[in-house]
Amino acid sequence: MDLVAEAVARIRSGNDAVREVVRAELIAAINAPGGKAVRESLDSARRGELLEVQWEIEEVLEATAPPKADTPTPPPPPPPEPEDPNRPLTSKDLVVVYDDPRGLLLHKSKLGERWFATQADPQTGQPQTFELHPQQVGQLKTQLAGSPYWVLGAGGVAAPAAPAAKPPGPAVR
């Protein structure tokens, strides 16, 4: 396009006042019907020019850039499906509450009040985990209440209360 080549030459050789006039002419040409071709020609002419001329052309291109369409917001993720209370539990769903090195582990489910015991099978020596009934849990808590193998903070049996401190008495000589 002759218009673009002439405008670029005037920007290259002109002072600030000339550049301002050329910028206004180019903006008007791009905004006129058929301005898309002027814009494309100006963009391709910009690439081979001096840096200062490129900046002037970029100002024109930025001023006449079509408005950016708002990017659509992604749809919200679907709500998580409610957890099935009857699904099989995994080791991630259990918390160790009692750990006896002689071979008894008691686990409590993170959700709910289900208790499980893990013991070595006497015939195979392999650990077996089985669910305890609520009455068995009560019996085990009573039976193991004084044991030092309860895991602190795991929600098993509360630690036994420390003996009350004796009030200071008279010193005996």
JSON list of C-alpha atoms in Angstrom, two decimals:
[
{"chain": "A", "resi": 1, "resn": "MET", "atom": "CA", "xyz": [0.00, 0.00, 0.00]},
{"chain": "A", "resi": 2, "resn": "ASP", "atom": "CA", "xyz": [1.34, 3.37, -1.04]},
{"chain": "A", "resi": 3, "resn": "LEU", "atom": "CA", "xyz": [-0.37, 5.10, 1.90]},
{"chain": "A", "resi": 4, "resn": "VAL", "atom": "CA", "xyz": [1.50, 2.94, 4.43]},
{"chain": "A", "resi": 5, "resn": "ALA", "atom": "CA", "xyz": [4.88, 3.20, 2.67]},
{"chain": "A", "resi": 6, "resn": "GLU", "atom": "CA", "xyz": [4.52, 7.00, 2.44]},
{"chain": "A", "resi": 7, "resn": "ALA", "atom": "CA", "xyz": [3.45, 7.27, 6.11]},
{"chain": "A", "resi": 8, "resn": "VAL", "atom": "CA", "xyz": [6.36, 5.13, 7.31]},
{"chain": "A", "resi": 9, "resn": "ALA", "atom": "CA", "xyz": [8.80, 7.24, 5.30]},
{"chain": "A", "resi": 10, "resn": "ARG", "atom": "CA", "xyz": [7.36, 10.44, 6.82]},
{"chain": "A", "resi": 11, "resn": "ILE", "atom": "CA", "xyz": [7.63, 8.96, 10.35]},
{"chain": "A", "resi": 12, "resn": "ARG", "atom": "CA", "xyz": [11.23, 7.95, 9.67]},
{"chain": "A", "resi": 13, "resn": "SER", "atom": "CA", "xyz": [12.32, 11.40, 8.49]},
{"chain": "A", "resi": 14, "resn": "GLY", "atom": "CA", "xyz": [9.97, 13.68, 10.41]},
{"chain": "A", "resi": 15, "resn": "ASN", "atom": "CA", "xyz": [10.06, 15.40, 13.76]},
{"chain": "A", "resi": 16, "resn": "ASP", "atom": "CA", "xyz": [7.55, 14.92, 16.61]},
{"chain": "A", "resi": 17, "resn": "ALA", "atom": "CA", "xyz": [4.94, 17.24, 15.07]},
{"chain": "A", "resi": 18, "resn": "VAL", "atom": "CA", "xyz": [5.06, 15.41, 11.73]},
{"chain": "A", "resi": 19, "resn": "ARG", "atom": "CA", "xyz": [4.86, 12.04, 13.48]},
{"chain": "A", "resi": 20, "resn": "GLU", "atom": "CA", "xyz": [1.77, 13.18, 15.39]},
{"chain": "A", "resi": 21, "resn": "VAL", "atom": "CA", "xyz": [0.04, 14.18, 12.14]},
{"chain": "A", "resi": 22, "resn": "VAL", "atom": "CA", "xyz": [1.00, 10.89, 10.43]},
{"chain": "A", "resi": 23, "resn": "ARG", "atom": "CA", "xyz": [-0.27, 8.89, 13.44]},
{"chain": "A", "resi": 24, "resn": "ALA", "atom": "CA", "xyz": [-3.64, 10.68, 13.22]},
{"chain": "A", "resi": 25, "resn": "GLU", "atom": "CA", "xyz": [-3.83, 10.01, 9.44]},
{"chain": "A", "resi": 26, "resn": "LEU", "atom": "CA", "xyz": [-3.06, 6.31, 9.93]},
{"chain": "A", "resi": 27, "resn": "ILE", "atom": "CA", "xyz": [-5.64, 5.96, 12.71]},
{"chain": "A", "resi": 28, "resn": "ALA", "atom": "CA", "xyz": [-8.26, 7.58, 10.48]},
{"chain": "A", "resi": 29, "resn": "ALA", "atom": "CA", "xyz": [-7.32, 5.26, 7.57]},
{"chain": "A", "resi": 30, "resn": "ILE", "atom": "CA", "xyz": [-7.56, 2.15, 9.76]},
{"chain": "A", "resi": 31, "resn": "ASN", "atom": "CA", "xyz": [-10.94, 3.23, 11.18]},
{"chain": "A", "resi": 32, "resn": "ALA", "atom": "CA", "xyz": [-12.30, 3.89, 7.67]},
{"chain": "A", "resi": 33, "resn": "PRO", "atom": "CA", "xyz": [-13.93, 1.12, 5.58]},
{"chain": "A", "resi": 34, "resn": "GLY", "atom": "CA", "xyz": [-11.23, -1.24, 4.32]},
{"chain": "A", "resi": 35, "resn": "GLY", "atom": "CA", "xyz": [-9.03, -0.32, 7.25]},
{"chain": "A", "resi": 36, "resn": "LYS", "atom": "CA", "xyz": [-8.22, -3.94, 7.98]},
{"chain": "A", "resi": 37, "resn": "ALA", "atom": "CA", "xyz": [-5.93, -4.06, 4.92]},
{"chain": "A", "resi": 38, "resn": "VAL", "atom": "CA", "xyz": [-4.22, -0.84, 6.04]},
{"chain": "A", "resi": 39, "resn": "ARG", "atom": "CA", "xyz": [-3.71, -2.30, 9.52]},
{"chain": "A", "resi": 40, "resn": "GLU", "atom": "CA", "xyz": [-2.20, -5.53, 8.15]},
{"chain": "A", "resi": 41, "resn": "SER", "atom": "CA", "xyz": [0.08, -3.62, 5.77]},
{"chain": "A", "resi": 42, "resn": "LEU", "atom": "CA", "xyz": [1.23, -1.34, 8.58]},
{"chain": "A", "resi": 43, "resn": "ASP", "atom": "CA", "xyz": [1.91, -4.34, 10.82]},
{"chain": "A", "resi": 44, "resn": "SER", "atom": "CA", "xyz": [4.08, -6.03, 8.18]},
{"chain": "A", "resi": 45, "resn": "ALA", "atom": "CA", "xyz": [5.93, -2.75, 7.41]},
{"chain": "A", "resi": 46, "resn": "ARG", "atom": "CA", "xyz": [6.72, -2.29, 11.11]},
{"chain": "A", "resi": 47, "resn": "ARG", "atom": "CA", "xyz": [8.90, -5.40, 11.29]},
{"chain": "A", "resi": 48, "resn": "GLY", "atom": "CA", "xyz": [11.71, -4.13, 9.08]},
{"chain": "A", "resi": 49, "resn": "GLU", "atom": "CA", "xyz": [11.95, -0.61, 10.48]},
{"chain": "A", "resi": 50, "resn": "LEU", "atom": "CA", "xyz": [14.16, 1.09, 13.01]},
{"chain": "A", "resi": 51, "resn": "LEU", "atom": "CA", "xyz": [13.14, 0.65, 16.62]},
{"chain": "A", "resi": 52, "resn": "GLU", "atom": "CA", "xyz": [11.92, 4.22, 17.01]},
{"chain": "A", "resi": 53, "resn": "VAL", "atom": "CA", "xyz": [9.70, 3.90, 13.92]},
{"chain": "A", "resi": 54, "resn": "GLN", "atom": "CA", "xyz": [8.41, 0.54, 15.19]},
{"chain": "A", "resi": 55, "resn": "TRP", "atom": "CA", "xyz": [7.30, 2.22, 18.40]},
{"chain": "A", "resi": 56, "resn": "GLU", "atom": "CA", "xyz": [5.36, 4.87, 16.51]},
{"chain": "A", "resi": 57, "resn": "ILE", "atom": "CA", "xyz": [3.63, 2.21, 14.39]},
{"chain": "A", "resi": 58, "resn": "GLU", "atom": "CA", "xyz": [2.86, 0.11, 17.50]},
{"chain": "A", "resi": 59, "resn": "GLU", "atom": "CA", "xyz": [1.16, 3.13, 19.08]},
{"chain": "A", "resi": 60, "resn": "VAL", "atom": "CA", "xyz": [-1.13, 3.38, 16.04]},
{"chain": "A", "resi": 61, "resn": "LEU", "atom": "CA", "xyz": [-1.84, -0.36, 16.09]},
{"chain": "A", "resi": 62, "resn": "GLU", "atom": "CA", "xyz": [-2.61, -0.30, 19.83]},
{"chain": "A", "resi": 63, "resn": "ALA", "atom": "CA", "xyz": [-4.89, 2.71, 19.45]},
{"chain": "A", "resi": 64, "resn": "THR", "atom": "CA", "xyz": [-6.87, 0.95, 16.71]},
{"chain": "A", "resi": 65, "resn": "ALA", "atom": "CA", "xyz": [-6.84, -2.57, 18.18]},
{"chain": "A", "resi": 66, "resn": "PRO", "atom": "CA", "xyz": [-10.29, -4.14, 18.29]},
{"chain": "A", "resi": 67, "resn": "PRO", "atom": "CA", "xyz": [-11.64, -4.46, 21.83]},
{"chain": "A", "resi": 68, "resn": "LYS", "atom": "CA", "xyz": [-10.75, -7.74, 23.41]},
{"chain": "A", "resi": 69, "resn": "ALA", "atom": "CA", "xyz": [-13.69, -10.02, 23.96]},
{"chain": "A", "resi": 70, "resn": "ASP", "atom": "CA", "xyz": [-14.18, -10.92, 27.55]},
{"chain": "A", "resi": 71, "resn": "THR", "atom": "CA", "xyz": [-12.90, -14.39, 28.09]},
{"chain": "A", "resi": 72, "resn": "PRO", "atom": "CA", "xyz": [-15.72, -16.57, 29.26]},
{"chain": "A", "resi": 73, "resn": "THR", "atom": "CA", "xyz": [-15.40, -17.77, 32.80]},
{"chain": "A", "resi": 74, "resn": "PRO", "atom": "CA", "xyz": [-15.07, -21.52, 33.04]},
{"chain": "A", "resi": 75, "resn": "PRO", "atom": "CA", "xyz": [-18.12, -23.27, 34.44]},
{"chain": "A", "resi": 76, "resn": "PRO", "atom": "CA", "xyz": [-17.89, -24.10, 38.11]},
{"chain": "A", "resi": 77, "resn": "PRO", "atom": "CA", "xyz": [-16.77, -27.62, 38.88]},
{"chain": "A", "resi": 78, "resn": "PRO", "atom": "CA", "xyz": [-19.57, -30.05, 39.62]},
{"chain": "A", "resi": 79, "resn": "PRO", "atom": "CA", "xyz": [-20.26, -30.53, 43.31]},
{"chain": "A", "resi": 80, "resn": "PRO", "atom": "CA", "xyz": [-18.51, -33.55, 44.78]},
{"chain": "A", "resi": 81, "resn": "GLU", "atom": "CA", "xyz": [-20.67, -36.62, 45.05]},
{"chain": "A", "resi": 82, "resn": "PRO", "atom": "CA", "xyz": [-21.62, -37.50, 48.62]},
{"chain": "A", "resi": 83, "resn": "GLU", "atom": "CA", "xyz": [-19.45, -40.23, 50.07]},
{"chain": "A", "resi": 84, "resn": "ASP", "atom": "CA", "xyz": [-21.02, -43.66, 50.27]},
{"chain": "A", "resi": 85, "resn": "PRO", "atom": "CA", "xyz": [-21.04, -44.65, 53.97]},
{"chain": "A", "resi": 86, "resn": "ASN", "atom": "CA", "xyz": [-21.03, -48.33, 52.98]},
{"chain": "A", "resi": 87, "resn": "ARG", "atom": "CA", "xyz": [-17.97, -48.19, 50.76]},
{"chain": "A", "resi": 88, "resn": "PRO", "atom": "CA", "xyz": [-15.00, -50.33, 51.81]},
{"chain": "A", "resi": 89, "resn": "LEU", "atom": "CA", "xyz": [-12.53, -48.46, 54.00]},
{"chain": "A", "resi": 90, "resn": "THR", "atom": "CA", "xyz": [-8.85, -48.18, 53.15]},
{"chain": "A", "resi": 91, "resn": "SER", "atom": "CA", "xyz": [-5.85, -47.58, 55.38]},
{"chain": "A", "resi": 92, "resn": "LYS", "atom": "CA", "xyz": [-6.17, -43.85, 54.62]},
{"chain": "A", "resi": 93, "resn": "ASP", "atom": "CA", "xyz": [-9.59, -43.86, 56.31]},
{"chain": "A", "resi": 94, "resn": "LEU", "atom": "CA", "xyz": [-8.24, -45.23, 59.59]},
{"chain": "A", "resi": 95, "resn": "VAL", "atom": "CA", "xyz": [-6.28, -43.73, 62.48]},
{"chain": "A", "resi": 96, "resn": "VAL", "atom": "CA", "xyz": [-4.14, -45.89, 64.76]},
{"chain": "A", "resi": 97, "resn": "VAL", "atom": "CA", "xyz": [-5.28, -45.38, 68.37]},
{"chain": "A", "resi": 98, "resn": "TYR", "atom": "CA", "xyz": [-3.51, -48.29, 70.07]},
{"chain": "A", "resi": 99, "resn": "ASP", "atom": "CA", "xyz": [-0.17, -49.79, 69.05]},
{"chain": "A", "resi": 100, "resn": "ASP", "atom": "CA", "xyz": [1.09, -52.68, 71.18]},
{"chain": "A", "resi": 101, "resn": "PRO", "atom": "CA", "xyz": [4.46, -53.94, 69.92]},
{"chain": "A", "resi": 102, "resn": "ARG", "atom": "CA", "xyz": [3.42, -57.50, 70.87]},
{"chain": "A", "resi": 103, "resn": "GLY", "atom": "CA", "xyz": [1.06, -57.48, 67.87]},
{"chain": "A", "resi": 104, "resn": "LEU", "atom": "CA", "xyz": [-2.23, -55.68, 68.57]},
{"chain": "A", "resi": 105, "resn": "LEU", "atom": "CA", "xyz": [-3.20, -52.58, 66.63]},
{"chain": "A", "resi": 106, "resn": "LEU", "atom": "CA", "xyz": [-6.51, -50.79, 67.15]},
{"chain": "A", "resi": 107, "resn": "HIS", "atom": "CA", "xyz": [-7.74, -48.39, 64.47]},
{"chain": "A", "resi": 108, "resn": "LYS", "atom": "CA", "xyz": [-10.63, -45.95, 64.51]},
{"chain": "A", "resi": 109, "resn": "SER", "atom": "CA", "xyz": [-12.30, -44.65, 61.35]},
{"chain": "A", "resi": 110, "resn": "LYS", "atom": "CA", "xyz": [-11.76, -40.94, 60.69]},
{"chain": "A", "resi": 111, "resn": "LEU", "atom": "CA", "xyz": [-15.47, -40.52, 60.03]},
{"chain": "A", "resi": 112, "resn": "GLY", "atom": "CA", "xyz": [-17.95, -42.23, 62.30]},
{"chain": "A", "resi": 113, "resn": "GLU", "atom": "CA", "xyz": [-17.34, -44.55, 65.21]},
{"chain": "A", "resi": 114, "resn": "ARG", "atom": "CA", "xyz": [-16.10, -47.73, 63.55]},
{"chain": "A", "resi": 115, "resn": "TRP", "atom": "CA", "xyz": [-13.24, -49.58, 65.22]},
{"chain": "A", "resi": 116, "resn": "PHE", "atom": "CA", "xyz": [-10.93, -52.20, 63.73]},
{"chain": "A", "resi": 117, "resn": "ALA", "atom": "CA", "xyz": [-8.30, -54.54, 65.20]},
{"chain": "A", "resi": 118, "resn": "THR", "atom": "CA", "xyz": [-5.24, -55.89, 63.46]},
{"chain": "A", "resi": 119, "resn": "GLN", "atom": "CA", "xyz": [-3.55, -59.01, 64.83]},
{"chain": "A", "resi": 120, "resn": "ALA", "atom": "CA", "xyz": [-1.24, -61.65, 63.43]},
{"chain": "A", "resi": 121, "resn": "ASP", "atom": "CA", "xyz": [-3.00, -64.86, 62.36]},
{"chain": "A", "resi": 122, "resn": "PRO", "atom": "CA", "xyz": [-1.60, -67.62, 64.62]},
{"chain": "A", "resi": 123, "resn": "GLN", "atom": "CA", "xyz": [-1.43, -70.13, 61.73]},
{"chain": "A", "resi": 124, "resn": "THR", "atom": "CA", "xyz": [0.07, -67.97, 58.97]},
{"chain": "A", "resi": 125, "resn": "GLY", "atom": "CA", "xyz": [1.68, -65.15, 60.92]},
{"chain": "A", "resi": 126, "resn": "GLN", "atom": "CA", "xyz": [0.13, -62.65, 58.47]},
{"chain": "A", "resi": 127, "resn": "PRO", "atom": "CA", "xyz": [-1.67, -59.60, 59.88]},
{"chain": "A", "resi": 128, "resn": "GLN", "atom": "CA", "xyz": [-5.47, -59.70, 59.72]},
{"chain": "A", "resi": 129, "resn": "THR", "atom": "CA", "xyz": [-7.76, -56.71, 60.20]},
{"chain": "A", "resi": 130, "resn": "PHE", "atom": "CA", "xyz": [-11.35, -57.11, 61.32]},
{"chain": "A", "resi": 131, "resn": "GLU", "atom": "CA", "xyz": [-14.10, -54.79, 62.48]},
{"chain": "A", "resi": 132, "resn": "LEU", "atom": "CA", "xyz": [-15.03, -54.73, 66.16]},
{"chain": "A", "resi": 133, "resn": "HIS", "atom": "CA", "xyz": [-18.59, -54.55, 67.45]},
{"chain": "A", "resi": 134, "resn": "PRO", "atom": "CA", "xyz": [-19.41, -51.61, 69.74]},
{"chain": "A", "resi": 135, "resn": "GLN", "atom": "CA", "xyz": [-19.62, -53.86, 72.82]},
{"chain": "A", "resi": 136, "resn": "GLN", "atom": "CA", "xyz": [-16.18, -55.30, 72.01]},
{"chain": "A", "resi": 137, "resn": "VAL", "atom": "CA", "xyz": [-14.80, -51.78, 71.76]},
{"chain": "A", "resi": 138, "resn": "GLY", "atom": "CA", "xyz": [-16.12, -50.95, 75.23]},
{"chain": "A", "resi": 139, "resn": "GLN", "atom": "CA", "xyz": [-14.62, -54.14, 76.65]},
{"chain": "A", "resi": 140, "resn": "LEU", "atom": "CA", "xyz": [-11.23, -53.48, 75.04]},
{"chain": "A", "resi": 141, "resn": "LYS", "atom": "CA", "xyz": [-11.17, -49.88, 76.30]},
{"chain": "A", "resi": 142, "resn": "THR", "atom": "CA", "xyz": [-11.85, -51.08, 79.82]},
{"chain": "A", "resi": 143, "resn": "GLN", "atom": "CA", "xyz": [-9.35, -53.93, 79.56]},
{"chain": "A", "resi": 144, "resn": "LEU", "atom": "CA", "xyz": [-6.56, -51.77, 78.09]},
{"chain": "A", "resi": 145, "resn": "ALA", "atom": "CA", "xyz": [-7.29, -48.55, 80.04]},
{"chain": "A", "resi": 146, "resn": "GLY", "atom": "CA", "xyz": [-3.98, -48.45, 81.91]},
{"chain": "A", "resi": 147, "resn": "SER", "atom": "CA", "xyz": [-1.84, -49.53, 78.97]},
{"chain": "A", "resi": 148, "resn": "PRO", "atom": "CA", "xyz": [0.97, -47.24, 77.83]},
{"chain": "A", "resi": 149, "resn": "TYR", "atom": "CA", "xyz": [0.41, -48.17, 74.18]},
{"chain": "A", "resi": 150, "resn": "TRP", "atom": "CA", "xyz": [-2.52, -45.82, 73.51]},
{"chain": "A", "resi": 151, "resn": "VAL", "atom": "CA", "xyz": [-1.54, -43.26, 70.87]},
{"chain": "A", "resi": 152, "resn": "LEU", "atom": "CA", "xyz": [-1.89, -39.81, 72.40]},
{"chain": "A", "resi": 153, "resn": "GLY", "atom": "CA", "xyz": [-4.26, -37.47, 70.58]},
{"chain": "A", "resi": 154, "resn": "ALA", "atom": "CA", "xyz": [-5.67, -40.22, 68.34]},
{"chain": "A", "resi": 155, "resn": "GLY", "atom": "CA", "xyz": [-9.06, -40.34, 70.05]},
{"chain": "A", "resi": 156, "resn": "GLY", "atom": "CA", "xyz": [-8.71, -43.62, 71.93]},
{"chain": "A", "resi": 157, "resn": "VAL", "atom": "CA", "xyz": [-8.89, -43.81, 75.71]},
{"chain": "A", "resi": 158, "resn": "ALA", "atom": "CA", "xyz": [-8.10, -40.67, 77.65]},
{"chain": "A", "resi": 159, "resn": "ALA", "atom": "CA", "xyz": [-4.79, -40.74, 79.48]},
{"chain": "A", "resi": 160, "resn": "PRO", "atom": "CA", "xyz": [-5.12, -41.60, 83.16]},
{"chain": "A", "resi": 161, "resn": "ALA", "atom": "CA", "xyz": [-5.27, -38.58, 85.43]},
{"chain": "A", "resi": 162, "resn": "ALA", "atom": "CA", "xyz": [-2.05, -37.67, 87.16]},
{"chain": "A", "resi": 163, "resn": "PRO", "atom": "CA", "xyz": [-2.11, -38.24, 90.91]},
{"chain": "A", "resi": 164, "resn": "ALA", "atom": "CA", "xyz": [-3.03, -35.15, 92.85]},
{"chain": "A", "resi": 165, "resn": "ALA", "atom": "CA", "xyz": [-0.09, -33.32, 94.35]},
{"chain": "A", "resi": 166, "resn": "LYS", "atom": "CA", "xyz": [0.18, -33.64, 98.12]},
{"chain": "A", "resi": 167, "resn": "PRO", "atom": "CA", "xyz": [-0.02, -30.40, 100.05]},
{"chain": "A", "resi": 168, "resn": "PRO", "atom": "CA", "xyz": [3.28, -29.53, 101.68]},
{"chain": "A", "resi": 169, "resn": "GLY", "atom": "CA", "xyz": [3.31, -30.85, 105.22]},
{"chain": "A", "resi": 170, "resn": "PRO", "atom": "CA", "xyz": [5.52, -30.16, 108.15]},
{"chain": "A", "resi": 171, "resn": "ALA", "atom": "CA", "xyz": [9.09, -31.21, 107.66]},
{"chain": "A", "resi": 172, "resn": "VAL", "atom": "CA", "xyz": [9.96, -34.34, 109.63]},
{"chain": "A", "resi": 173, "resn": "ARG", "atom": "CA", "xyz": [13.35, -34.55, 111.33]}
]
